[in-house]
């Protein structure tokens, strides 16, 4: 029997936190890239949903920089191998690593992903740790409240990336935390769900047959046609991310 369902239901909440301070460091006269769509990645262009299952694109909201689209492929993913202090095999949690790598594998059918060994070069970093509790203000009571325990969380930030050809590109990177303190059967769906956010699905599905369903359920869904239909629509949208700053 999996753990207490209340905890199981308290899966990730993708929190909208952005490191806007990095952008504030730009010269005042610097202009953001205009909104433009990138070419659709070949993997998504080839995707055809013969079942016509629809999507939940309307649940995905663009950020102030536009949709969270990756244009430099493959996306580099770092998966934490062990905790800093872990000395023994049991602490290395092979089940956690296997589950997370499997989630990477599953998504790489739809978008090219490459697992890298160092967090320094990674676009998406996946950490084996429990997300911190964050107090949130309850507008109806005016009090700060601690949310229920979360098993996973994804955060993104924007930064300016300098390329050798001297172009400066508005870029994104993600940090995902996935708790090792959950039933092994939930680690894979957790990782699958959070990776879906980091690949651009910044929203939740209202249907529990999608991997981006807003809550964790007893029988988590694999990546669904609706997930991919949604991803494809996102990658057709204009964004400022991945484009060079205009010359001033
Ligand atoms: Zn989520």
Tab-separated table of C-alpha atoms and ligand atoms in Angstrom:
chain	number	residue	atom	x	y	z
A	1	UNK	CA	0.000	0.000	0.000
A	2	UNK	CA	1.517	3.295	-0.981
A	3	UNK	CA	1.887	5.915	1.651
A	4	UNK	CA	-0.823	8.013	2.967
A	5	UNK	CA	-2.856	9.473	0.115
A	6	UNK	CA	-2.868	12.949	1.571
A	7	UNK	CA	0.868	13.073	1.122
A	8	UNK	CA	0.540	11.434	-2.264
A	9	UNK	CA	-1.836	14.163	-3.359
A	10	UNK	CA	0.591	16.851	-2.373
A	11	UNK	CA	2.749	16.481	-5.441
A	12	UNK	CA	4.617	19.348	-6.945
A	13	UNK	CA	3.380	22.771	-7.366
A	14	UNK	CA	5.343	24.536	-10.021
A	15	UNK	CA	6.205	27.791	-8.402
A	16	UNK	CA	6.621	30.858	-10.517
A	17	UNK	CA	9.846	32.261	-9.220
A	18	UNK	CA	12.166	34.064	-11.550
A	19	UNK	CA	15.607	35.425	-10.972
A	20	UNK	CA	14.677	38.813	-12.316
A	21	UNK	CA	17.704	40.291	-10.597
A	22	UNK	CA	19.872	38.773	-13.306
A	23	UNK	CA	17.998	40.728	-15.893
A	24	UNK	CA	18.121	43.855	-13.778
A	25	UNK	CA	21.895	43.687	-14.163
A	26	UNK	CA	21.543	44.487	-17.841
A	27	UNK	CA	22.375	48.000	-18.942
A	28	UNK	CA	19.276	50.146	-18.699
A	29	UNK	CA	19.183	50.739	-22.429
A	30	UNK	CA	19.432	47.035	-23.294
A	31	UNK	CA	16.363	45.828	-25.137
A	32	UNK	CA	14.802	42.433	-24.850
A	33	UNK	CA	14.583	40.274	-27.945
A	34	UNK	CA	11.247	40.618	-29.750
A	35	UNK	CA	8.735	37.769	-29.485
A	36	UNK	CA	9.336	35.254	-32.280
A	37	UNK	CA	8.610	31.576	-32.768
A	38	UNK	CA	11.527	29.176	-33.184
A	39	UNK	CA	11.489	26.481	-35.859
A	40	UNK	CA	9.553	23.495	-34.545
A	41	UNK	CA	11.960	20.737	-33.389
A	42	UNK	CA	11.901	17.836	-35.867
A	43	UNK	CA	10.744	15.389	-33.196
A	44	UNK	CA	7.634	17.488	-32.577
A	45	UNK	CA	7.093	18.322	-36.241
A	46	UNK	CA	6.917	14.591	-36.952
A	47	UNK	CA	4.510	13.945	-34.128
A	48	UNK	CA	1.017	13.079	-35.310
A	49	UNK	CA	-1.777	12.290	-32.912
A	50	UNK	CA	-3.938	9.792	-34.722
A	51	UNK	CA	-6.341	9.621	-31.776
A	52	UNK	CA	-7.191	13.360	-31.931
A	53	UNK	CA	-7.157	13.489	-28.159
A	54	UNK	CA	-6.844	17.281	-27.901
A	55	UNK	CA	-4.659	19.261	-25.552
A	56	UNK	CA	-4.679	21.501	-22.486
A	57	UNK	CA	-2.734	24.362	-24.037
A	58	UNK	CA	-5.222	26.856	-22.556
A	59	UNK	CA	-3.906	25.886	-19.088
A	60	UNK	CA	-0.354	26.890	-20.000
A	61	UNK	CA	0.408	30.540	-19.411
A	62	UNK	CA	3.360	32.304	-20.997
A	63	UNK	CA	5.865	34.043	-18.733
A	64	UNK	CA	6.780	37.674	-19.180
A	65	UNK	CA	9.511	36.423	-21.522
A	66	UNK	CA	7.066	34.313	-23.490
A	67	UNK	CA	6.682	30.540	-23.565
A	68	UNK	CA	9.439	28.425	-22.000
A	69	UNK	CA	10.749	26.947	-25.231
A	70	UNK	CA	14.123	25.249	-25.749
A	71	UNK	CA	15.774	26.167	-29.027
A	72	UNK	CA	19.336	24.920	-28.429
A	73	UNK	CA	18.989	21.159	-28.744
A	74	UNK	CA	19.738	18.755	-27.252
A	75	UNK	CA	18.722	20.128	-23.878
A	76	UNK	CA	21.452	19.251	-21.381
A	77	UNK	CA	20.153	17.508	-18.273
A	78	UNK	CA	22.155	16.848	-15.133
A	79	UNK	CA	20.915	14.206	-12.690
A	80	UNK	CA	22.442	14.250	-9.214
A	81	UNK	CA	24.201	10.953	-8.678
A	82	UNK	CA	24.306	10.910	-4.900
A	83	UNK	CA	23.933	13.134	-1.921
A	84	UNK	CA	27.043	15.043	-0.930
A	85	UNK	CA	27.422	13.045	2.249
A	86	UNK	CA	26.322	9.661	0.908
A	87	UNK	CA	29.004	7.073	1.424
A	88	UNK	CA	27.280	3.742	1.090
A	89	UNK	CA	25.498	2.173	-1.827
A	90	UNK	CA	22.148	2.245	-0.132
A	91	UNK	CA	22.427	6.019	0.261
A	92	UNK	CA	23.156	6.400	-3.422
A	93	UNK	CA	19.555	5.458	-4.065
A	94	UNK	CA	19.889	3.611	-7.382
A	95	UNK	CA	16.087	3.468	-7.607
A	96	UNK	CA	15.848	7.255	-7.538
A	97	UNK	CA	18.513	7.638	-10.233
A	98	UNK	CA	16.995	4.899	-12.412
A	99	UNK	CA	13.547	6.432	-12.175
A	100	UNK	CA	14.783	9.919	-13.013
A	101	UNK	CA	16.879	8.672	-15.934
A	102	UNK	CA	13.886	6.745	-17.213
A	103	UNK	CA	11.804	9.921	-17.187
A	104	UNK	CA	14.578	11.662	-19.163
A	105	UNK	CA	14.538	8.762	-21.627
A	106	UNK	CA	10.763	8.927	-22.030
A	107	UNK	CA	10.733	12.642	-22.864
A	108	UNK	CA	13.722	12.390	-25.176
A	109	UNK	CA	11.464	10.665	-27.714
A	110	UNK	CA	9.742	14.034	-28.166
A	111	UNK	CA	12.599	16.498	-27.570
A	112	UNK	CA	16.315	15.683	-27.816
A	113	UNK	CA	17.823	15.509	-24.321
A	114	UNK	CA	21.398	14.753	-23.345
A	115	UNK	CA	22.445	13.648	-19.870
A	116	UNK	CA	25.593	15.508	-18.787
A	117	UNK	CA	27.897	14.726	-15.880
A	118	UNK	CA	28.405	18.192	-14.538
A	119	UNK	CA	25.760	20.583	-13.255
A	120	UNK	CA	27.803	23.524	-14.559
A	121	UNK	CA	26.893	22.991	-18.196
A	122	UNK	CA	23.362	21.767	-17.621
A	123	UNK	CA	20.178	23.488	-18.764
A	124	UNK	CA	18.072	21.391	-16.393
A	125	UNK	CA	19.467	20.203	-13.069
A	126	UNK	CA	17.628	17.486	-11.173
A	127	UNK	CA	18.472	17.278	-7.479
A	128	UNK	CA	17.800	14.443	-5.118
A	129	UNK	CA	16.319	16.474	-2.319
A	130	UNK	CA	13.049	17.425	-0.755
A	131	UNK	CA	11.693	20.810	-1.847
A	132	UNK	CA	11.729	23.419	0.907
A	133	UNK	CA	8.494	24.458	2.546
A	134	UNK	CA	7.552	27.938	1.462
A	135	UNK	CA	5.140	30.036	3.423
A	136	UNK	CA	2.418	31.603	1.313
A	137	UNK	CA	0.100	34.439	2.154
A	138	UNK	CA	-3.539	33.428	2.420
A	139	UNK	CA	-5.356	36.456	1.005
A	140	UNK	CA	-8.600	35.682	2.823
A	141	UNK	CA	-7.044	35.498	6.301
A	142	UNK	CA	-4.030	37.751	5.773
A	143	UNK	CA	-1.884	35.091	7.456
A	144	UNK	CA	1.138	33.225	6.216
A	145	UNK	CA	0.573	29.503	5.927
A	146	UNK	CA	2.860	26.569	5.346
A	147	UNK	CA	1.631	24.430	2.467
A	148	UNK	CA	1.453	20.679	2.631
A	149	UNK	CA	4.635	18.757	2.091
A	150	UNK	CA	5.603	18.613	-1.554
A	151	UNK	CA	7.487	15.748	-3.095
A	152	UNK	CA	8.862	17.681	-6.035
A	153	UNK	CA	9.293	21.189	-7.333
A	154	UNK	CA	10.534	22.943	-10.462
A	155	UNK	CA	11.904	26.467	-10.633
A	156	UNK	CA	13.196	28.416	-13.583
A	157	UNK	CA	15.316	31.455	-14.070
A	158	UNK	CA	16.405	33.593	-16.976
A	159	UNK	CA	19.939	34.700	-17.657
A	160	UNK	CA	21.991	36.236	-20.425
A	161	UNK	CA	24.248	33.784	-22.174
A	162	UNK	CA	27.276	34.991	-24.110
A	163	UNK	CA	28.227	32.994	-27.168
A	164	UNK	CA	31.718	32.963	-28.705
A	165	UNK	CA	30.387	34.781	-31.765
A	166	UNK	CA	29.592	37.605	-29.308
A	167	UNK	CA	25.830	37.183	-29.494
A	168	UNK	CA	24.096	37.554	-26.134
A	169	UNK	CA	21.095	35.290	-25.891
A	170	UNK	CA	18.233	35.494	-23.431
A	171	UNK	CA	18.356	31.990	-21.932
A	172	UNK	CA	16.554	29.876	-19.378
A	173	UNK	CA	17.600	27.193	-16.945
A	174	UNK	CA	15.725	24.987	-14.530
A	175	UNK	CA	16.264	23.410	-11.148
A	176	UNK	CA	14.137	20.414	-10.231
A	177	UNK	CA	14.063	18.877	-6.786
A	178	UNK	CA	12.635	15.405	-6.408
A	179	UNK	CA	12.374	13.968	-2.946
A	180	UNK	CA	13.957	10.571	-2.370
A	181	UNK	CA	11.622	10.212	0.615
A	182	UNK	CA	8.646	8.889	-1.286
A	183	UNK	CA	7.503	5.481	-2.408
A	184	UNK	CA	9.773	4.354	-5.278
A	185	UNK	CA	6.715	3.929	-7.520
A	186	UNK	CA	6.063	7.657	-7.253
A	187	UNK	CA	9.560	8.836	-8.160
A	188	UNK	CA	9.154	8.088	-11.877
A	189	UNK	CA	5.803	9.897	-12.250
A	190	UNK	CA	7.173	12.785	-10.192
A	191	UNK	CA	10.229	13.078	-12.423
A	192	UNK	CA	8.119	12.730	-15.568
A	193	UNK	CA	5.757	15.472	-14.397
A	194	UNK	CA	8.498	17.908	-13.352
A	195	UNK	CA	10.471	17.347	-16.558
A	196	UNK	CA	7.301	18.165	-18.476
A	197	UNK	CA	7.305	21.557	-16.732
A	198	UNK	CA	11.003	22.083	-17.475
A	199	UNK	CA	10.501	21.252	-21.155
A	200	UNK	CA	7.910	24.007	-21.431
A	201	UNK	CA	4.559	22.809	-20.084
A	202	UNK	CA	4.197	25.526	-17.446
A	203	UNK	CA	0.698	24.592	-16.409
A	204	UNK	CA	-1.359	21.580	-15.404
A	205	UNK	CA	-3.797	19.258	-17.074
A	206	UNK	CA	-7.290	18.861	-15.619
A	207	UNK	CA	-7.306	15.165	-16.627
A	208	UNK	CA	-5.633	12.504	-14.538
A	209	UNK	CA	-4.766	10.510	-17.658
A	210	UNK	CA	-2.074	13.115	-18.440
A	211	UNK	CA	1.339	13.153	-16.796
A	212	UNK	CA	0.955	16.874	-16.110
A	213	UNK	CA	-2.215	16.327	-14.070
A	214	UNK	CA	-2.182	18.757	-11.161
A	215	UNK	CA	-2.145	16.130	-8.415
A	216	UNK	CA	-0.449	12.845	-7.796
A	217	UNK	CA	-2.770	9.899	-8.156
A	218	UNK	CA	-2.743	6.235	-7.274
A	219	UNK	CA	-2.175	5.163	-10.877
A	220	UNK	CA	-0.039	7.871	-12.476
A	221	UNK	CA	-0.332	8.328	-16.222
A	222	UNK	CA	2.475	7.857	-18.731
A	223	UNK	CA	3.267	10.696	-21.139
A	224	UNK	CA	-0.010	11.050	-23.037
A	225	UNK	CA	-0.901	12.204	-26.531
A	226	UNK	CA	-2.487	15.241	-24.900
A	227	UNK	CA	0.805	16.035	-23.161
A	228	UNK	CA	2.612	15.984	-26.507
A	229	UNK	CA	-0.129	17.885	-28.352
A	230	UNK	CA	0.215	20.553	-25.667
A	231	UNK	CA	4.020	20.568	-25.908
A	232	UNK	CA	3.842	20.909	-29.678
A	233	UNK	CA	1.511	23.900	-29.482
A	234	UNK	CA	3.838	25.546	-26.943
A	235	UNK	CA	6.791	25.128	-29.316
A	236	UNK	CA	4.803	26.873	-32.052
A	237	UNK	CA	4.366	30.003	-29.897
A	238	UNK	CA	6.413	33.190	-29.958
A	239	UNK	CA	8.918	33.739	-27.166
A	240	UNK	CA	11.793	36.033	-26.286
A	241	UNK	CA	13.777	33.085	-24.900
A	242	UNK	CA	16.545	31.732	-27.090
A	243	UNK	CA	16.911	34.889	-29.180
A	244	UNK	CA	19.790	37.350	-29.222
A	245	UNK	CA	19.435	40.748	-27.630
A	246	UNK	CA	18.966	43.354	-30.328
A	247	UNK	CA	22.014	45.483	-31.019
A	248	UNK	CA	21.586	48.880	-29.467
B	1	LIG	ZN1	3.211	20.388	-11.556
